[in-house]
PDB file of C-alpha atoms in Angstrom:
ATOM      1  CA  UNK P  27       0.481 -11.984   2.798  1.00 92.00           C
ATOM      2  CA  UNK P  28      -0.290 -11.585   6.560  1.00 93.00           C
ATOM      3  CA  UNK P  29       0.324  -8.256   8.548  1.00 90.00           C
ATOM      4  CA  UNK P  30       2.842 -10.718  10.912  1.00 91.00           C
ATOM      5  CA  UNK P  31       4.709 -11.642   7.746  1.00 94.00           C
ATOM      6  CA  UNK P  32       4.828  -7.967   6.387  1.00 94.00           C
ATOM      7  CA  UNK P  33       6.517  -7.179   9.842  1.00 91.00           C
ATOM      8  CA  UNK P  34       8.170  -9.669   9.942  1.00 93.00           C
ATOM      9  CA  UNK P  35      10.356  -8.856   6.875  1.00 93.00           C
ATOM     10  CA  UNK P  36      10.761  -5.600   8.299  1.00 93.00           C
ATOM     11  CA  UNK P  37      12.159  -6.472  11.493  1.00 91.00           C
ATOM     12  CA  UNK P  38       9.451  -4.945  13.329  1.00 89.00           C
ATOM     13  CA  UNK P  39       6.992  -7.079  15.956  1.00 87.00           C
ATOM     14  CA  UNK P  40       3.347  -7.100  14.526  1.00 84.00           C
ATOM     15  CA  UNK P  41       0.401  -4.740  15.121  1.00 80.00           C
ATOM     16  CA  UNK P  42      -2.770  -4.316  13.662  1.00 81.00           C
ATOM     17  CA  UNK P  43      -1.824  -0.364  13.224  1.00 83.00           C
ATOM     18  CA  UNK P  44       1.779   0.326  12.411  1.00 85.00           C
ATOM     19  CA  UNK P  45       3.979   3.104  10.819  1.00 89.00           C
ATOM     20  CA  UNK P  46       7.271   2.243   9.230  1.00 91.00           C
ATOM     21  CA  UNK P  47       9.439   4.371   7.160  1.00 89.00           C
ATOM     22  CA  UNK P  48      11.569   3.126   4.030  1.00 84.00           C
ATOM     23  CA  UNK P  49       9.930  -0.412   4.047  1.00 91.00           C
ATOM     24  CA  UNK P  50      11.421  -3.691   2.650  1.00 93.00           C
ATOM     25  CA  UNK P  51       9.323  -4.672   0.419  1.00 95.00           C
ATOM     26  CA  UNK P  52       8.606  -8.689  -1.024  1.00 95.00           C
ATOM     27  CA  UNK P  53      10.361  -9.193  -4.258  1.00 92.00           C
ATOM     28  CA  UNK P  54       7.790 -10.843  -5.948  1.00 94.00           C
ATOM     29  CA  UNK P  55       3.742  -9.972  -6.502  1.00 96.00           C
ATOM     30  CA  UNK P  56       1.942 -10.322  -3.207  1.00 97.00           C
ATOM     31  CA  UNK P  57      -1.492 -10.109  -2.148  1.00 96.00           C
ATOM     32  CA  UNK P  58      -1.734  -8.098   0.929  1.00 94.00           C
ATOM     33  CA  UNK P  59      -4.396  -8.796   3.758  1.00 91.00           C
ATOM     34  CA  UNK P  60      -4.036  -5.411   5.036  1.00 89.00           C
ATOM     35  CA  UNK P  61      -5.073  -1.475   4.184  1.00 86.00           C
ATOM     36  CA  UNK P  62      -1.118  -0.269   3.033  1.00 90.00           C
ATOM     37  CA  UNK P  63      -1.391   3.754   2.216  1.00 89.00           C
ATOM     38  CA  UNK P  64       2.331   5.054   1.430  1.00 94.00           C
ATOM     39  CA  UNK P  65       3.629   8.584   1.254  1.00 94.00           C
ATOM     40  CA  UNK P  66       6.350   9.193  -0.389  1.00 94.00           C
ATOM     41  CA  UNK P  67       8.326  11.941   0.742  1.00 92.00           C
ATOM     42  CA  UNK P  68      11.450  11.350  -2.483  1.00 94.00           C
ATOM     43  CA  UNK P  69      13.131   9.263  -5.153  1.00 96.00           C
ATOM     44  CA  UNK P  70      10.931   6.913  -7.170  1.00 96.00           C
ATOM     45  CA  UNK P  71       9.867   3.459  -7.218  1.00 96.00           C
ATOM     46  CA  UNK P  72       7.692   1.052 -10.120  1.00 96.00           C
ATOM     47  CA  UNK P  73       3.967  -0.060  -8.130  1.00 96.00           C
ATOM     48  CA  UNK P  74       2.090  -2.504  -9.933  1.00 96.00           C
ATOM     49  CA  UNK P  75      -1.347  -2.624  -8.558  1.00 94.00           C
ATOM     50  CA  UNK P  76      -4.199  -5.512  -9.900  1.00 93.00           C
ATOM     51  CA  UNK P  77      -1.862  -5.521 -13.031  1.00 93.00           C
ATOM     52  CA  UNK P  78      -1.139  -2.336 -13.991  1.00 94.00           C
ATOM     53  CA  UNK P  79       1.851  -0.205 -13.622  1.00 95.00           C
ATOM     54  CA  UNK P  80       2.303   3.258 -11.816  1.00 94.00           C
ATOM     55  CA  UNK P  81       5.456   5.254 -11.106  1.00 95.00           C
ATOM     56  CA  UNK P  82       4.935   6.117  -7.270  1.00 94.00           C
ATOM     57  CA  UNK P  83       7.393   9.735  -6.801  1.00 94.00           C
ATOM     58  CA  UNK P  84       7.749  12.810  -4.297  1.00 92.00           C
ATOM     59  CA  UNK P  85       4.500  13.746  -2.856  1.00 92.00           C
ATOM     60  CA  UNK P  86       2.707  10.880  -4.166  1.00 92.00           C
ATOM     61  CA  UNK P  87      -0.284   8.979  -2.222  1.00 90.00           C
ATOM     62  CA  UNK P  88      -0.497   5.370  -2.863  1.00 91.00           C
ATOM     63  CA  UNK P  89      -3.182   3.621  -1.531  1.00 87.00           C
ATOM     64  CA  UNK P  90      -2.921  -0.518  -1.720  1.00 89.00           C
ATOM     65  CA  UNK P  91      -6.160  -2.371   0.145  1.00 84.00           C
ATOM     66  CA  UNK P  92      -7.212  -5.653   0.666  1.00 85.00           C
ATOM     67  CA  UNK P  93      -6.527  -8.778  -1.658  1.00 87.00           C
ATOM     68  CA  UNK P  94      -5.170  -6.055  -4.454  1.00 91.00           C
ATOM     69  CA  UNK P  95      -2.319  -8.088  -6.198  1.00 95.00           C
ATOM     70  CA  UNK P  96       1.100  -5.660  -5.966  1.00 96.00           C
ATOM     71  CA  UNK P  97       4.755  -5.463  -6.447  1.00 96.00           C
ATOM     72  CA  UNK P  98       6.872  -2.819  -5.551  1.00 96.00           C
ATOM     73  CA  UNK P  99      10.200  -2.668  -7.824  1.00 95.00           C
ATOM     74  CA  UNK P 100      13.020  -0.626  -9.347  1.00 95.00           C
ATOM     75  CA  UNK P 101      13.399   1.492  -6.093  1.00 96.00           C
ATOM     76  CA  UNK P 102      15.487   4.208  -6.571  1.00 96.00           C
ATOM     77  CA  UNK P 103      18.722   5.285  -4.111  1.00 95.00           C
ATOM     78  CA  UNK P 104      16.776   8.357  -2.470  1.00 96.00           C
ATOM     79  CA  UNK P 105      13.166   6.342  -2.384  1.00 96.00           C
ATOM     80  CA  UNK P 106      12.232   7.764   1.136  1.00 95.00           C
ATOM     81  CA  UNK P 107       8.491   6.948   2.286  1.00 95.00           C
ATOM     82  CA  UNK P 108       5.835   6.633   5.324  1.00 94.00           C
ATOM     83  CA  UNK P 109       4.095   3.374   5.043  1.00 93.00           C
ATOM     84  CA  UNK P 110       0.576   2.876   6.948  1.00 90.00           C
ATOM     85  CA  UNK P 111       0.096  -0.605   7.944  1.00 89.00           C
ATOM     86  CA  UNK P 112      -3.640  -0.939   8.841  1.00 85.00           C
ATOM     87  CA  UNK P 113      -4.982  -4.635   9.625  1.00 81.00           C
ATOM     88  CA  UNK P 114      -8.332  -5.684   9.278  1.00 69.00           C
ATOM     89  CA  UNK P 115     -11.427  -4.613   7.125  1.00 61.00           C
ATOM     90  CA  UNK P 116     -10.641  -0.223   7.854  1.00 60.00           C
ATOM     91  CA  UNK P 117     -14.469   0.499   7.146  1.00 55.00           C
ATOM     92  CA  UNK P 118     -15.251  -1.571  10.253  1.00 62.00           C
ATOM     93  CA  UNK P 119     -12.546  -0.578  11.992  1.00 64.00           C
ATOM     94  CA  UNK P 120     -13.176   3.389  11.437  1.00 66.00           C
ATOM     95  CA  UNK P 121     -17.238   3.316  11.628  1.00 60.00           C
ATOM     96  CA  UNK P 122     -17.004   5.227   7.924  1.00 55.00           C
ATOM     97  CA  UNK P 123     -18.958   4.377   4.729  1.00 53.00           C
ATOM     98  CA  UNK P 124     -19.758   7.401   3.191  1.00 52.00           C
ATOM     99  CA  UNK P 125     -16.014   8.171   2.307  1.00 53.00           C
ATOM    100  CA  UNK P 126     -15.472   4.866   1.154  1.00 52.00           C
ATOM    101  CA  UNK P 127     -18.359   5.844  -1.710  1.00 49.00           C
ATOM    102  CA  UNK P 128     -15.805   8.531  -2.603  1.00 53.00           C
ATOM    103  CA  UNK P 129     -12.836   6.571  -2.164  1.00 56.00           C
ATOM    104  CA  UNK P 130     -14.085   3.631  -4.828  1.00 56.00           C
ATOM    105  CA  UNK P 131     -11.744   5.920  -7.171  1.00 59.00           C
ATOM    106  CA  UNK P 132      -8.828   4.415  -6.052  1.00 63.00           C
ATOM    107  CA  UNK P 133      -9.759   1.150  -7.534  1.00 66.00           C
ATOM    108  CA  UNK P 134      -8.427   3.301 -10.840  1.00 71.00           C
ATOM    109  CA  UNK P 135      -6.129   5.780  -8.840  1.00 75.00           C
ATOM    110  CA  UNK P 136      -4.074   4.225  -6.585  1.00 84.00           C
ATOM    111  CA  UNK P 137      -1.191   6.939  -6.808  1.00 88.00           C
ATOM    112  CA  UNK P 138      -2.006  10.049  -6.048  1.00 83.00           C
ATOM    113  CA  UNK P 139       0.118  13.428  -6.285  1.00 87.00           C
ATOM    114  CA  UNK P 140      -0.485  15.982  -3.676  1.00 86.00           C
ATOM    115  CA  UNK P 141      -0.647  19.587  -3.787  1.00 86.00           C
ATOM    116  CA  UNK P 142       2.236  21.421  -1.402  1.00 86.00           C
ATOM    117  CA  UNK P 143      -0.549  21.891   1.298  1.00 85.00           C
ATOM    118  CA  UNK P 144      -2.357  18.332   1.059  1.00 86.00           C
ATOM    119  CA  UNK P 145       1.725  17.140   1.440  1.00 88.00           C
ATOM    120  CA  UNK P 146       2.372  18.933   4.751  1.00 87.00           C
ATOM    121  CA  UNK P 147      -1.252  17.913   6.017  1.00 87.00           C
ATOM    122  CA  UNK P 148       0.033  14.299   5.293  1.00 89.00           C
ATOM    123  CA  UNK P 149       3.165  14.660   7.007  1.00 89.00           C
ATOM    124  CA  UNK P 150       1.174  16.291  10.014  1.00 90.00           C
ATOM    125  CA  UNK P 151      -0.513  13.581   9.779  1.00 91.00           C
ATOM    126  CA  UNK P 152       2.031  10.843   9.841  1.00 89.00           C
ATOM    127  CA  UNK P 153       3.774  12.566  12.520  1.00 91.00           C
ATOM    128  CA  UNK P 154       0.857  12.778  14.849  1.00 92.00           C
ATOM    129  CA  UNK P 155      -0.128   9.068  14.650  1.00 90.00           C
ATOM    130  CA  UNK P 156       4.037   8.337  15.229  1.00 89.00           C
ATOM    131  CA  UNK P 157       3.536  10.193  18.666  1.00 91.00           C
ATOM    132  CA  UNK P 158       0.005   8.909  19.559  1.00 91.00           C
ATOM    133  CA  UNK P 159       1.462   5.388  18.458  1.00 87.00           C
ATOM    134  CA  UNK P 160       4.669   6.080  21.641  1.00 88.00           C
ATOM    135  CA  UNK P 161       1.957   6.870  24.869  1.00 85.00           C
ATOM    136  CA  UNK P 162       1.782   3.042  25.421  1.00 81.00           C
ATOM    137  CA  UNK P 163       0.060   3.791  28.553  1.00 89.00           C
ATOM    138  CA  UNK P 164      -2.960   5.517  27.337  1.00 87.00           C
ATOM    139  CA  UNK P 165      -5.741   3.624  28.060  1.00 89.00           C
ATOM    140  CA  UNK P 166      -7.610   5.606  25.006  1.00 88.00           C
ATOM    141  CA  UNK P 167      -4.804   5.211  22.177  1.00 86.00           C
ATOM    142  CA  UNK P 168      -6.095   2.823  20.306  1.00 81.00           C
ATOM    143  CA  UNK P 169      -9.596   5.115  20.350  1.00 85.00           C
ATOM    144  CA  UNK P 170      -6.897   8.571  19.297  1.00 88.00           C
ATOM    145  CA  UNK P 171      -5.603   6.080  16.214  1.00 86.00           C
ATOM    146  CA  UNK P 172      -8.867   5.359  15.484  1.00 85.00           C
ATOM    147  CA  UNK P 173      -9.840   9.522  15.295  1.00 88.00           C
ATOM    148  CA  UNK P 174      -6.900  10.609  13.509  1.00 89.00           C
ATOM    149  CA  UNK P 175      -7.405   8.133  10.975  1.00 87.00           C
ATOM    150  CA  UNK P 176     -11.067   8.933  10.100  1.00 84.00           C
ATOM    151  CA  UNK P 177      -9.936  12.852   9.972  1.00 86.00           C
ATOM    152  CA  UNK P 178      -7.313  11.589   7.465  1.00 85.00           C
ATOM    153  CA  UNK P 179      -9.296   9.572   5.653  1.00 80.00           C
ATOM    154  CA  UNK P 180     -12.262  12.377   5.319  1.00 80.00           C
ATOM    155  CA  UNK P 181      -9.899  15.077   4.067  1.00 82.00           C
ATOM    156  CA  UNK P 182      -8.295  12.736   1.342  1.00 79.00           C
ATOM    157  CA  UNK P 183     -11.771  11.871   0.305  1.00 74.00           C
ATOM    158  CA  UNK P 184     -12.283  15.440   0.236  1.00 76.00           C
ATOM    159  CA  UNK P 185      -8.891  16.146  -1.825  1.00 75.00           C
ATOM    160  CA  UNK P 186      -9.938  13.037  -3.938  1.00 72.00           C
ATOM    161  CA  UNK P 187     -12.818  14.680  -5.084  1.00 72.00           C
ATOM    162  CA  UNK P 188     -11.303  17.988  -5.510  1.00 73.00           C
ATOM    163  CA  UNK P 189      -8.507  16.934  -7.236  1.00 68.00           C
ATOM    164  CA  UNK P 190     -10.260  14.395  -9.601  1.00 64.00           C
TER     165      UNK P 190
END
């Protein structure tokens, strides 16, 4: 599945970079040709990642890349989450390889819970890409996305390899 078709079933123009909250999601298996990372701030919902099953809840990480077969079912009522959209090949994108050697875990980890603190950093987090995301007149946005999301992506490596 293509970004533009992703956003497309969400009613939401395409972008290479997008945040959405409380996504519809395909009913059957797809095979995304995007980065997806999804916080999930309540209820629960069934992820199926390469084949195998995972029970994504409050304060859970999920972290879907590239050509990863997944399905997203049995949603529950109160399922509330932040979904990262991220086009392209991200290493490239963000100029980072070293925490991509740490990250290699979520080939067996895709769902992560968070600590209390790492939770609130993530929602920090979320909500300062959201406002970068509005100054459509900054000539250096896309450059501000681009620095945000190698900070986040360092300190989950870090929490990655604290946590596992």
């Amino acid at each position: 599945m293509e970004i533009r078709e992703f956003c497309e079933l969400n009613g939401r123009p395409a972008g290479n970079i997008m945040i959405m909250a409380d996504c519809v999601w395909p009913e059957e298996e797809f095979t995304p040709q995007f980065n997806i990372l999804i916080y999930t701030n309540s209820g629960t919902a069934r992820l199926k990642v390469n084949g195998r099953e995972y029970v994504i809840s409050s304060r859970s990480l999920s972290f879907i890349k590239i050509d990863q077969r997944v399905s997203i079912s049995e949603i529950s009522e109160n399922f509330h989450a932040k979904v990262l959209i991220i086009g392209g090949d991200i290493g490239q994108e963000l100029s980072i390889s070293s925490v991509f050697l740490t990250l290699f875990i979520l080939d067996e980890t895709p769902v992560l819970s968070v600590t209390d603190e790492y939770a609130e950093a993530t929602s920090l987090f979320f909500g300062a890409m959201k406002r970068v995301m509005q100054f459509s007149a900054n000539p250096y946005k896309d450059e501000c996305i681009l620095s945000l999301l190698r900070a986040f992506y360092y300190s989950t490596g870090y929490y990655l390899n604290k946590a596992l």
